[in-house]
mmCIF file of C-alpha atoms in Angstrom:
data_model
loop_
_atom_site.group_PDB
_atom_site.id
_atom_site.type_symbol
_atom_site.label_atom_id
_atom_site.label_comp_id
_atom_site.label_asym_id
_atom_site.label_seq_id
_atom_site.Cartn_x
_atom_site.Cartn_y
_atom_site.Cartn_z
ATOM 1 C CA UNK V 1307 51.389 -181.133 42.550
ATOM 2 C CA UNK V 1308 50.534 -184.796 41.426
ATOM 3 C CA UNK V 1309 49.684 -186.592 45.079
ATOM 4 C CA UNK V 1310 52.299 -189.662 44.743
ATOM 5 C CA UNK V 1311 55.007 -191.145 42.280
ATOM 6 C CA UNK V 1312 53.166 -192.589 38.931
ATOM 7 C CA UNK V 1313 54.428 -195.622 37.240
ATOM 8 C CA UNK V 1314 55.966 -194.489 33.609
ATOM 9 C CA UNK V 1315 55.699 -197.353 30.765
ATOM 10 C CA UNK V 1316 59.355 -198.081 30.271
ATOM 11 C CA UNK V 1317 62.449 -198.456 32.296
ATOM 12 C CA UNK V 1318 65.502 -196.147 32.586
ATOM 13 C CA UNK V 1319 67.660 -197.253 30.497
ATOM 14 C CA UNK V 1320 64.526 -196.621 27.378
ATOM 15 C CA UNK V 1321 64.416 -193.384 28.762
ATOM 16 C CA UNK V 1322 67.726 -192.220 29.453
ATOM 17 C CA UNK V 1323 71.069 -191.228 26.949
ATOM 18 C CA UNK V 1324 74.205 -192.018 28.570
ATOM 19 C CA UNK V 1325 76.138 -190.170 26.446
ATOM 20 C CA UNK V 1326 74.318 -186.610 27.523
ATOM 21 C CA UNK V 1327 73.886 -188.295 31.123
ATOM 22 C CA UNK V 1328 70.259 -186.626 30.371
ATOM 23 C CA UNK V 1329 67.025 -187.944 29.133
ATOM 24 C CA UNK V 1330 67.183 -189.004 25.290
ATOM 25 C CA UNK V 1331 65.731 -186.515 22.594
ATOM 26 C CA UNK V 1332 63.667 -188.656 21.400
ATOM 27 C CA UNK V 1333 62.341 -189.650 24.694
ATOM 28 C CA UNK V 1334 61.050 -186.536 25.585
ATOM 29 C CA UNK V 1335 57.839 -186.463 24.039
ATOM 30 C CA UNK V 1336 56.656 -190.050 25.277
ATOM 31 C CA UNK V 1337 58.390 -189.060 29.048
ATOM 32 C CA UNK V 1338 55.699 -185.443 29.135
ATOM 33 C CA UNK V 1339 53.078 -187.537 27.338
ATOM 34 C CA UNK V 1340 52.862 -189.320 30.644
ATOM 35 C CA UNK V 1341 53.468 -186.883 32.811
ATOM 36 C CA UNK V 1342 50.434 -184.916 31.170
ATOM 37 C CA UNK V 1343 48.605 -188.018 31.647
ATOM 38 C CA UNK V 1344 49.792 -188.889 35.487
ATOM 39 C CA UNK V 1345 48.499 -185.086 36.175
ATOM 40 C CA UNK V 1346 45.271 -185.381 34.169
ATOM 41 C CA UNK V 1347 44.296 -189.142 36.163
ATOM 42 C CA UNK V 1348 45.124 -187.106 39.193
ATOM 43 C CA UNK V 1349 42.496 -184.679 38.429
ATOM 44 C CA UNK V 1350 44.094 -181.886 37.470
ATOM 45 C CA UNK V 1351 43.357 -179.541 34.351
ATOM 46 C CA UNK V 1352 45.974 -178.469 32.351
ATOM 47 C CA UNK V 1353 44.529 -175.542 31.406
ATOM 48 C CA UNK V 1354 45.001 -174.564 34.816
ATOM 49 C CA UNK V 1355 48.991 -174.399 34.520
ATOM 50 C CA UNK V 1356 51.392 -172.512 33.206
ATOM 51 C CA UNK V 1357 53.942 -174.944 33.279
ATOM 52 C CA UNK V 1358 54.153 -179.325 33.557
ATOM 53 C CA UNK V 1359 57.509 -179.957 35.155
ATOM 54 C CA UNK V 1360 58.361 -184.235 34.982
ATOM 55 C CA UNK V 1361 60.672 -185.047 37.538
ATOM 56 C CA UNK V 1362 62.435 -188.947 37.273
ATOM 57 C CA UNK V 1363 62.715 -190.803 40.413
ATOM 58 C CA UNK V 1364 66.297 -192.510 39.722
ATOM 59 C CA UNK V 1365 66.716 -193.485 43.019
ATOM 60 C CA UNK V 1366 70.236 -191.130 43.493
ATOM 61 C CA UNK V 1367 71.254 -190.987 40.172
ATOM 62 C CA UNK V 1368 72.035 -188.027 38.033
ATOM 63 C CA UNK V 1369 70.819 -186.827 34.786
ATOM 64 C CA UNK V 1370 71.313 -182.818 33.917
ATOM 65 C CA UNK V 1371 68.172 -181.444 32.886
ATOM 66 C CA UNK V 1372 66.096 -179.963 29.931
ATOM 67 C CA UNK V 1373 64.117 -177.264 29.488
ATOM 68 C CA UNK V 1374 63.428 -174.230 27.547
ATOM 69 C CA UNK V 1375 60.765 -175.370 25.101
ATOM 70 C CA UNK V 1376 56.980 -175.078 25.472
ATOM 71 C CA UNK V 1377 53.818 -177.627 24.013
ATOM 72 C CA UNK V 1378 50.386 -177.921 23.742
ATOM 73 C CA UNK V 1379 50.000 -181.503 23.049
ATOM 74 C CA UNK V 1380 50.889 -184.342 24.834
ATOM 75 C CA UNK V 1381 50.879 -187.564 22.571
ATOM 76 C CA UNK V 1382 52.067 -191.233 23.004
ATOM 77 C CA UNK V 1383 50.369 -194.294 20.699
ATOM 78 C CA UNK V 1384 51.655 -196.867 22.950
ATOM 79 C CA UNK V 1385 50.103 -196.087 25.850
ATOM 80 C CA UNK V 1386 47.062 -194.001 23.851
ATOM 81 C CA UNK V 1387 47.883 -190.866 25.182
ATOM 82 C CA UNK V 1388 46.289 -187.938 23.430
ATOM 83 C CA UNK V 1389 46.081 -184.846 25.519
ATOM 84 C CA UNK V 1390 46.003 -181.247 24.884
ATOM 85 C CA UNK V 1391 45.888 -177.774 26.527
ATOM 86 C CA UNK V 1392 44.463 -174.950 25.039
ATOM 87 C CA UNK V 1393 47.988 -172.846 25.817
ATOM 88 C CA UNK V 1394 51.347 -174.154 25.374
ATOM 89 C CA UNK V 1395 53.076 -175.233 28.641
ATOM 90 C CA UNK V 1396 56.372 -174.810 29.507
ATOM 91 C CA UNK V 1397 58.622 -178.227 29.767
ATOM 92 C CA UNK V 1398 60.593 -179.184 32.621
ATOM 93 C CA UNK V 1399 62.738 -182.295 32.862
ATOM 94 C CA UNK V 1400 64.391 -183.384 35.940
ATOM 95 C CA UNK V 1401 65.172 -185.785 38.464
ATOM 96 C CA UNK V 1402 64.072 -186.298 42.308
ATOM 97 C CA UNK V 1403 67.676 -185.322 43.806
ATOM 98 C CA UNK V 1404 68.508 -182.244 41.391
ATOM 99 C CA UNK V 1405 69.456 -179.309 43.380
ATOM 100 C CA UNK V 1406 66.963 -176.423 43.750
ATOM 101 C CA UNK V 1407 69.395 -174.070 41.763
ATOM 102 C CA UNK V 1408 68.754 -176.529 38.703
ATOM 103 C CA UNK V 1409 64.981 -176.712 39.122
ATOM 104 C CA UNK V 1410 65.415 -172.739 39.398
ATOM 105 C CA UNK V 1411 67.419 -172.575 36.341
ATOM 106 C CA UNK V 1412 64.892 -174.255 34.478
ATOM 107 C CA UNK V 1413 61.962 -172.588 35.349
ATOM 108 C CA UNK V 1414 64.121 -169.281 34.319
ATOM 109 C CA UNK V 1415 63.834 -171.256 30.543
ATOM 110 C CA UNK V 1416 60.041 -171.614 31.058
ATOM 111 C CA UNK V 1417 59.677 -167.630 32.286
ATOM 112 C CA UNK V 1418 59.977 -167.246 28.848
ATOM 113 C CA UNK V 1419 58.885 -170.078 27.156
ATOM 114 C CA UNK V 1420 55.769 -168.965 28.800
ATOM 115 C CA UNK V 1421 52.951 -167.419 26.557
ATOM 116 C CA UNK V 1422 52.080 -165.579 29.762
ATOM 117 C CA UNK V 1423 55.230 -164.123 30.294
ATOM 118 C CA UNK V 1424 56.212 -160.498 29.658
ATOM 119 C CA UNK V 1425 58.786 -161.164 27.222
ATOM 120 C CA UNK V 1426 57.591 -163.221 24.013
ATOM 121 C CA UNK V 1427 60.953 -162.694 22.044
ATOM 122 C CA UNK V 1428 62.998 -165.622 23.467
ATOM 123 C CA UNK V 1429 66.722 -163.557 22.440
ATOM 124 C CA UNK V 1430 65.972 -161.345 24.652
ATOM 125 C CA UNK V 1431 65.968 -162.878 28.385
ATOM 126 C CA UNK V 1432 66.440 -166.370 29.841
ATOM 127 C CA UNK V 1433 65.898 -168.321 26.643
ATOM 128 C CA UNK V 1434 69.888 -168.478 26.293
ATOM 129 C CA UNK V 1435 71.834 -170.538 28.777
ATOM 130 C CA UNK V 1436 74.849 -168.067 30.065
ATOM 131 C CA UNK V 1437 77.299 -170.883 29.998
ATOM 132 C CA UNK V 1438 76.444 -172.142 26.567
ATOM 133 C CA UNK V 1439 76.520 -167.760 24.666
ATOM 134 C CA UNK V 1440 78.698 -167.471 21.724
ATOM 135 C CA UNK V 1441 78.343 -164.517 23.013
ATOM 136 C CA UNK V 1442 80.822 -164.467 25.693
ATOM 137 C CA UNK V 1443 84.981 -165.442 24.707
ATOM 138 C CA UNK V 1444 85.342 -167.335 27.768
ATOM 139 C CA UNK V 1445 89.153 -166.116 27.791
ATOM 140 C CA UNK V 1446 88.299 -162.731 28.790
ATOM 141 C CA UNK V 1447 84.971 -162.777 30.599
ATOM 142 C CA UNK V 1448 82.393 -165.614 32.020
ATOM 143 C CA UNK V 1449 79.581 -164.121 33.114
ATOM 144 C CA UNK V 1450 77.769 -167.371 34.637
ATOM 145 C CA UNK V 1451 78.968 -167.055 38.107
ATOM 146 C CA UNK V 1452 76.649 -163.991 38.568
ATOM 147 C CA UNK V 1453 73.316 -165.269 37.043
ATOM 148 C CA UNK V 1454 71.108 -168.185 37.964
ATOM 149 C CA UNK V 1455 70.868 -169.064 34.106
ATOM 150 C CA UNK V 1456 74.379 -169.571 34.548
ATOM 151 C CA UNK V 1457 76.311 -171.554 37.352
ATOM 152 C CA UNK V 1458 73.134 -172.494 39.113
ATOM 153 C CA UNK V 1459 73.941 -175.160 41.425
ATOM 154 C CA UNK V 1460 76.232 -172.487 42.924
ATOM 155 C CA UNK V 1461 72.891 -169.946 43.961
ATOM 156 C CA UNK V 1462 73.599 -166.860 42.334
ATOM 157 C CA UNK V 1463 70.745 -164.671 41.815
ATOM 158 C CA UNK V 1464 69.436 -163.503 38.596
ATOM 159 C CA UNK V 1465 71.788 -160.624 37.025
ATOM 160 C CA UNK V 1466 71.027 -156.757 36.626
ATOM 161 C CA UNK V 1467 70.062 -157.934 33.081
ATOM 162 C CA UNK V 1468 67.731 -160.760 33.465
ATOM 163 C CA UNK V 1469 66.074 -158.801 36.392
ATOM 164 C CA UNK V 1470 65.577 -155.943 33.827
ATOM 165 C CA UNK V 1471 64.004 -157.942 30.731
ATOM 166 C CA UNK V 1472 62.126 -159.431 32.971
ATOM 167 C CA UNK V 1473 60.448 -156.215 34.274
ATOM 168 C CA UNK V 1474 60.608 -157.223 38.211
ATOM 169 C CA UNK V 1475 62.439 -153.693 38.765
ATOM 170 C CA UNK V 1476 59.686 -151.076 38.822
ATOM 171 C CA UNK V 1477 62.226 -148.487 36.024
ATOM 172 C CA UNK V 1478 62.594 -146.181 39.049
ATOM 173 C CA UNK V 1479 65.187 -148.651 40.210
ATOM 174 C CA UNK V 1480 67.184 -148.735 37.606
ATOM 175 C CA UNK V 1481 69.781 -145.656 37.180
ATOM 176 C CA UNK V 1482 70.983 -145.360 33.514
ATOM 177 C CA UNK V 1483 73.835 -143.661 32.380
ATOM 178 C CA UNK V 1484 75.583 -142.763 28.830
ATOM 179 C CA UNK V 1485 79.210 -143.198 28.306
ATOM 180 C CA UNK V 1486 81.009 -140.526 26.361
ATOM 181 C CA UNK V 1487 84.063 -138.784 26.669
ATOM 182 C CA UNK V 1488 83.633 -135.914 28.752
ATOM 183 C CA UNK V 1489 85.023 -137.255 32.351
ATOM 184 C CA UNK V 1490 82.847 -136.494 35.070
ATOM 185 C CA UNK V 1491 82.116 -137.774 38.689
ATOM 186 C CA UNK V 1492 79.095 -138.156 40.148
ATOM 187 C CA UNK V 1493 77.998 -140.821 43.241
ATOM 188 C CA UNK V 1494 75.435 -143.414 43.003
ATOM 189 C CA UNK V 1495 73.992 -145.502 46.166
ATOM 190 C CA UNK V 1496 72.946 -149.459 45.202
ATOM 191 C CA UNK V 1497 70.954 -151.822 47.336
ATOM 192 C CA UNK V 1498 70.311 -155.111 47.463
ATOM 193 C CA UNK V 1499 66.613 -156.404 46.702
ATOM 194 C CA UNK V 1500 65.463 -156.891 50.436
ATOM 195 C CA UNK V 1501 61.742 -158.560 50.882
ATOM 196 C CA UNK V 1502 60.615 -155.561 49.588
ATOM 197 C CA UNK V 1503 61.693 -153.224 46.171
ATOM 198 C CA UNK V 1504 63.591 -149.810 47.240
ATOM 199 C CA UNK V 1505 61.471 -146.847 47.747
ATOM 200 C CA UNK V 1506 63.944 -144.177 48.216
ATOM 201 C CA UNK V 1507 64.005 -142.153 44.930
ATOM 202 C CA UNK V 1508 67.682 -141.639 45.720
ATOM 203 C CA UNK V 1509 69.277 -144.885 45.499
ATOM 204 C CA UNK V 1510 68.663 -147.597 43.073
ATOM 205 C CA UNK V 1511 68.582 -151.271 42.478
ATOM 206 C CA UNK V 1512 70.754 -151.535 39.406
ATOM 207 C CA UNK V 1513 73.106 -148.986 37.542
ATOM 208 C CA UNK V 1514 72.684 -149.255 33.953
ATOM 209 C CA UNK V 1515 75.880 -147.795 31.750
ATOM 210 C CA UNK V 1516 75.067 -147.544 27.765
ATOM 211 C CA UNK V 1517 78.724 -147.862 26.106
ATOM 212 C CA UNK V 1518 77.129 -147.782 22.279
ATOM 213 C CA UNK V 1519 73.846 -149.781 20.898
ATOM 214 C CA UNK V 1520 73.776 -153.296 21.971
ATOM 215 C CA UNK V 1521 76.536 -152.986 24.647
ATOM 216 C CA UNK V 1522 75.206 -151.851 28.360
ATOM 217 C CA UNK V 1523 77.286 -152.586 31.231
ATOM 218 C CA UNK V 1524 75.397 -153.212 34.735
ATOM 219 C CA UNK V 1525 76.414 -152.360 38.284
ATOM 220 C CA UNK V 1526 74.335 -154.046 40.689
ATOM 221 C CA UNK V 1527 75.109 -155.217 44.716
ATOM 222 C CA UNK V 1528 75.400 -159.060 44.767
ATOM 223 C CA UNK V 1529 74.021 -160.091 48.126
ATOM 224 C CA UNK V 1530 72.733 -163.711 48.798
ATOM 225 C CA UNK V 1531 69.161 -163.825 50.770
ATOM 226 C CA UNK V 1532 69.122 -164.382 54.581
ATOM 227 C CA UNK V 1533 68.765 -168.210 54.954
ATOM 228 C CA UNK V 1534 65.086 -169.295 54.141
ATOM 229 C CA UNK V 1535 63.960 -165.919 52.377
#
Protein backbone atom coordinates (compact mmCIF):
# COMPACT_ATOMS: atom_id res chain seq x y z
CA UNK A 1 0.00 0.00 0.00
CA UNK A 2 1.56 3.36 -1.28
CA UNK A 3 2.03 5.45 2.28
CA UNK A 4 0.00 8.77 1.19
CA UNK A 5 -2.00 10.29 -1.86
CA UNK A 6 0.57 11.08 -4.93
CA UNK A 7 0.08 14.03 -7.10
CA UNK A 8 -0.97 12.69 -10.83
CA UNK A 9 0.20 15.14 -13.83
CA UNK A 10 -3.17 16.26 -15.06
CA UNK A 11 -6.48 17.27 -13.69
CA UNK A 12 -9.84 15.42 -13.75
CA UNK A 13 -11.43 16.54 -16.30
CA UNK A 14 -7.94 15.15 -18.71
CA UNK A 15 -8.54 12.11 -17.04
CA UNK A 16 -12.05 11.47 -16.86
CA UNK A 17 -15.03 10.63 -19.84
CA UNK A 18 -18.25 12.00 -18.91
CA UNK A 19 -20.04 10.18 -21.17
CA UNK A 20 -18.98 6.57 -19.45
CA UNK A 21 -18.92 8.59 -16.01
CA UNK A 22 -15.50 6.40 -15.91
CA UNK A 23 -11.95 7.13 -16.65
CA UNK A 24 -11.29 7.74 -20.54
CA UNK A 25 -9.78 4.79 -22.68
CA UNK A 26 -7.26 6.49 -23.66
CA UNK A 27 -6.38 7.69 -20.29
CA UNK A 28 -5.73 4.56 -18.89
CA UNK A 29 -2.35 3.90 -19.80
CA UNK A 30 -0.88 7.42 -18.70
CA UNK A 31 -3.36 7.11 -15.24
CA UNK A 32 -1.28 3.22 -14.32
CA UNK A 33 1.89 4.73 -15.79
CA UNK A 34 1.80 6.85 -12.68
CA UNK A 35 0.48 4.78 -10.45
CA UNK A 36 3.42 2.26 -11.31
CA UNK A 37 5.58 5.14 -10.79
CA UNK A 38 3.90 6.60 -7.33
CA UNK A 39 4.48 2.77 -6.07
CA UNK A 40 8.01 2.41 -7.46
CA UNK A 41 9.18 6.22 -5.68
CA UNK A 42 7.56 4.68 -2.68
CA UNK A 43 9.89 1.86 -2.72
CA UNK A 44 8.08 -0.79 -3.69
CA UNK A 45 8.99 -3.56 -6.39
CA UNK A 46 6.62 -4.52 -8.73
CA UNK A 47 7.76 -7.70 -9.11
CA UNK A 48 6.57 -8.20 -5.77
CA UNK A 49 2.71 -7.89 -6.79
CA UNK A 50 0.32 -9.59 -8.34
CA UNK A 51 -1.82 -6.86 -8.97
CA UNK A 52 -1.43 -2.49 -9.14
CA UNK A 53 -4.88 -1.24 -8.26
CA UNK A 54 -5.05 3.06 -8.98
CA UNK A 55 -7.61 4.46 -6.98
CA UNK A 56 -8.71 8.49 -7.93
CA UNK A 57 -9.25 10.72 -5.08
CA UNK A 58 -12.37 12.78 -6.58
CA UNK A 59 -13.19 14.19 -3.52
CA UNK A 60 -17.05 12.37 -3.49
CA UNK A 61 -17.50 11.97 -6.92
CA UNK A 62 -18.33 8.91 -8.88
CA UNK A 63 -16.77 7.19 -11.72
CA UNK A 64 -17.70 3.20 -12.29
CA UNK A 65 -14.66 1.32 -12.59
CA UNK A 66 -12.35 -0.75 -14.96
CA UNK A 67 -10.75 -3.72 -14.77
CA UNK A 68 -10.19 -7.02 -16.26
CA UNK A 69 -7.01 -6.53 -18.27
CA UNK A 70 -3.43 -7.26 -17.18
CA UNK A 71 0.27 -5.32 -18.26
CA UNK A 72 3.70 -5.51 -17.92
CA UNK A 73 4.73 -2.11 -18.86
CA UNK A 74 3.97 1.01 -17.54
CA UNK A 75 4.84 3.91 -20.05
CA UNK A 76 4.15 7.73 -20.19
CA UNK A 77 6.65 10.25 -22.41
CA UNK A 78 5.39 13.22 -20.69
CA UNK A 79 6.30 12.59 -17.49
CA UNK A 80 9.29 9.91 -18.69
CA UNK A 81 7.81 7.09 -17.25
CA UNK A 82 9.23 3.79 -18.39
CA UNK A 83 8.62 0.97 -16.03
CA UNK A 84 8.27 -2.66 -16.30
CA UNK A 85 7.59 -5.90 -14.35
CA UNK A 86 8.82 -9.04 -15.28
CA UNK A 87 4.94 -10.57 -14.97
CA UNK A 88 1.94 -8.90 -16.15
CA UNK A 89 -0.15 -7.23 -13.37
CA UNK A 90 -3.57 -7.12 -13.09
CA UNK A 91 -5.30 -3.44 -13.57
CA UNK A 92 -7.57 -1.91 -11.23
CA UNK A 93 -9.24 1.46 -11.68
CA UNK A 94 -11.21 3.11 -9.08
CA UNK A 95 -12.05 5.87 -6.98
CA UNK A 96 -11.55 6.68 -3.06
CA UNK A 97 -15.47 6.36 -2.17
CA UNK A 98 -16.32 3.15 -4.40
CA UNK A 99 -18.01 0.62 -2.36
CA UNK A 100 -16.07 -2.50 -1.27
CA UNK A 101 -18.45 -4.74 -3.44
CA UNK A 102 -16.94 -2.76 -6.55
CA UNK A 103 -13.31 -3.01 -5.46
CA UNK A 104 -14.37 -6.84 -4.90
CA UNK A 105 -15.82 -7.10 -8.24
CA UNK A 106 -12.80 -5.99 -9.76
CA UNK A 107 -10.33 -7.91 -8.21
CA UNK A 108 -12.75 -11.01 -9.31
CA UNK A 109 -11.54 -9.54 -13.13
CA UNK A 110 -7.88 -9.62 -11.96
CA UNK A 111 -8.32 -13.44 -10.32
CA UNK A 112 -8.08 -14.19 -13.70
CA UNK A 113 -6.31 -11.74 -15.42
CA UNK A 114 -3.72 -13.04 -13.13
CA UNK A 115 -0.82 -15.19 -14.66
CA UNK A 116 -0.79 -16.73 -11.19
CA UNK A 117 -4.16 -17.70 -11.12
CA UNK A 118 -5.55 -21.22 -11.59
CA UNK A 119 -7.54 -20.52 -14.51
CA UNK A 120 -5.53 -19.03 -17.62
CA UNK A 121 -8.55 -19.35 -20.12
CA UNK A 122 -10.35 -16.03 -19.37
CA UNK A 123 -14.11 -17.71 -20.88
CA UNK A 124 -14.08 -19.72 -18.37
CA UNK A 125 -14.48 -17.77 -14.86
CA UNK A 126 -14.68 -14.10 -13.84
CA UNK A 127 -13.32 -12.63 -17.06
CA UNK A 128 -17.12 -12.00 -18.15
CA UNK A 129 -19.14 -9.43 -16.27
CA UNK A 130 -22.66 -11.33 -15.34
CA UNK A 131 -24.62 -8.25 -16.12
CA UNK A 132 -23.02 -7.52 -19.43
CA UNK A 133 -23.41 -12.05 -20.90
CA UNK A 134 -25.08 -12.40 -24.16
CA UNK A 135 -25.39 -15.20 -22.55
CA UNK A 136 -28.26 -14.62 -20.39
CA UNK A 137 -32.01 -13.24 -22.21
CA UNK A 138 -32.60 -10.97 -19.46
CA UNK A 139 -36.50 -11.68 -20.03
CA UNK A 140 -36.33 -15.00 -18.58
CA UNK A 141 -33.39 -15.17 -16.20
CA UNK A 142 -30.70 -12.54 -14.59
CA UNK A 143 -28.37 -14.25 -12.86
CA UNK A 144 -26.38 -11.10 -11.34
CA UNK A 145 -28.19 -10.85 -8.14
CA UNK A 146 -26.46 -14.11 -6.97
CA UNK A 147 -22.76 -13.46 -7.97
CA UNK A 148 -20.34 -10.76 -6.93
CA UNK A 149 -19.32 -10.38 -10.74
CA UNK A 150 -22.74 -9.38 -11.01
CA UNK A 151 -24.81 -6.85 -8.80
CA UNK A 152 -21.88 -6.12 -6.58
CA UNK A 153 -22.66 -3.12 -4.72
CA UNK A 154 -25.54 -5.28 -3.42
CA UNK A 155 -22.84 -8.09 -1.56
CA UNK A 156 -23.71 -11.23 -2.99
CA UNK A 157 -21.16 -13.81 -2.77
CA UNK A 158 -19.51 -15.51 -5.57
CA UNK A 159 -21.96 -18.23 -7.27
CA UNK A 160 -21.72 -22.18 -7.16
CA UNK A 161 -20.00 -21.56 -10.56
CA UNK A 162 -17.38 -19.03 -10.02
CA UNK A 163 -16.55 -20.83 -6.67
CA UNK A 164 -16.05 -24.01 -8.82
CA UNK A 165 -13.70 -22.61 -11.74
CA UNK A 166 -12.03 -21.12 -9.34
CA UNK A 167 -11.09 -24.35 -7.46
CA UNK A 168 -11.77 -22.87 -3.73
CA UNK A 169 -14.17 -26.05 -3.20
CA UNK A 170 -11.88 -28.97 -2.39
CA UNK A 171 -14.26 -31.53 -5.36
CA UNK A 172 -15.47 -33.39 -2.25
CA UNK A 173 -17.83 -30.49 -1.82
CA UNK A 174 -19.32 -30.46 -4.75
CA UNK A 175 -22.23 -33.21 -5.36
CA UNK A 176 -22.82 -33.78 -9.14
CA UNK A 177 -25.66 -35.22 -10.62
CA UNK A 178 -26.89 -36.29 -14.33
CA UNK A 179 -30.27 -35.46 -15.55
CA UNK A 180 -32.09 -38.09 -17.54
CA UNK A 181 -35.37 -39.38 -17.64
CA UNK A 182 -35.73 -42.01 -15.26
CA UNK A 183 -37.50 -40.09 -12.12
CA UNK A 184 -35.96 -40.80 -8.99
CA UNK A 185 -35.67 -39.21 -5.43
CA UNK A 186 -32.92 -39.05 -3.48
CA UNK A 187 -31.98 -36.20 -0.50
CA UNK A 188 -29.06 -34.00 -0.50
CA UNK A 189 -27.89 -31.76 2.67
CA UNK A 190 -26.12 -28.11 1.55
CA UNK A 191 -24.20 -25.79 3.79
CA UNK A 192 -23.11 -22.62 3.73
CA UNK A 193 -19.18 -21.91 3.54
CA UNK A 194 -18.63 -21.14 7.37
CA UNK A 195 -14.83 -19.92 8.33
CA UNK A 196 -13.95 -23.17 7.56
CA UNK A 197 -14.77 -25.73 4.23
CA UNK A 198 -17.30 -28.73 5.24
CA UNK A 199 -15.76 -31.86 6.41
CA UNK A 200 -18.64 -34.11 6.66
CA UNK A 201 -18.44 -36.48 3.62
CA UNK A 202 -22.23 -36.43 3.76
CA UNK A 203 -23.27 -33.05 2.95
CA UNK A 204 -21.86 -30.75 0.43
CA UNK A 205 -21.14 -27.21 -0.47
CA UNK A 206 -22.69 -27.03 -3.91
CA UNK A 207 -25.04 -29.46 -5.93
CA UNK A 208 -23.98 -29.67 -9.39
CA UNK A 209 -26.94 -30.96 -12.00
CA UNK A 210 -25.50 -31.78 -15.72
CA UNK A 211 -28.74 -31.19 -18.05
CA UNK A 212 -26.54 -31.92 -21.49
CA UNK A 213 -22.82 -30.54 -22.42
CA UNK A 214 -22.41 -26.96 -21.69
CA UNK A 215 -25.60 -26.60 -19.55
CA UNK A 216 -25.11 -27.45 -15.57
CA UNK A 217 -27.51 -26.12 -13.21
CA UNK A 218 -26.18 -25.33 -9.49
CA UNK A 219 -27.90 -25.62 -6.13
CA UNK A 220 -26.03 -23.95 -3.55
CA UNK A 221 -27.30 -22.22 0.14
CA UNK A 222 -27.02 -18.39 -0.22
CA UNK A 223 -26.10 -17.16 3.23
CA UNK A 224 -24.43 -13.68 3.78
CA UNK A 225 -21.27 -13.79 6.36
CA UNK A 226 -21.79 -12.80 10.05
CA UNK A 227 -20.94 -9.03 10.12
CA UNK A 228 -17.06 -8.53 9.91
CA UNK A 229 -16.16 -12.21 8.70
Amino acid sequence: TISDWKTISGTKADYLDPAIDNVAEDQISRLMAEAAKAAVDDGEDLDDYHVLAATLFLDGGFIRAWGNWTQSTFEYADEDIDLSATEPLACIIAQEGANWGRFAHELGHALVGSPHSTNTDETSSLGEDVYASDLIDATVADAKAFDMMGSHDTHPLFSGYHLEELEWYEPTNIGELTWNRNPFTDTFELVAHGDTENTDSNRFHVLKIKVSNGLWYYLQVRQRPAAGF
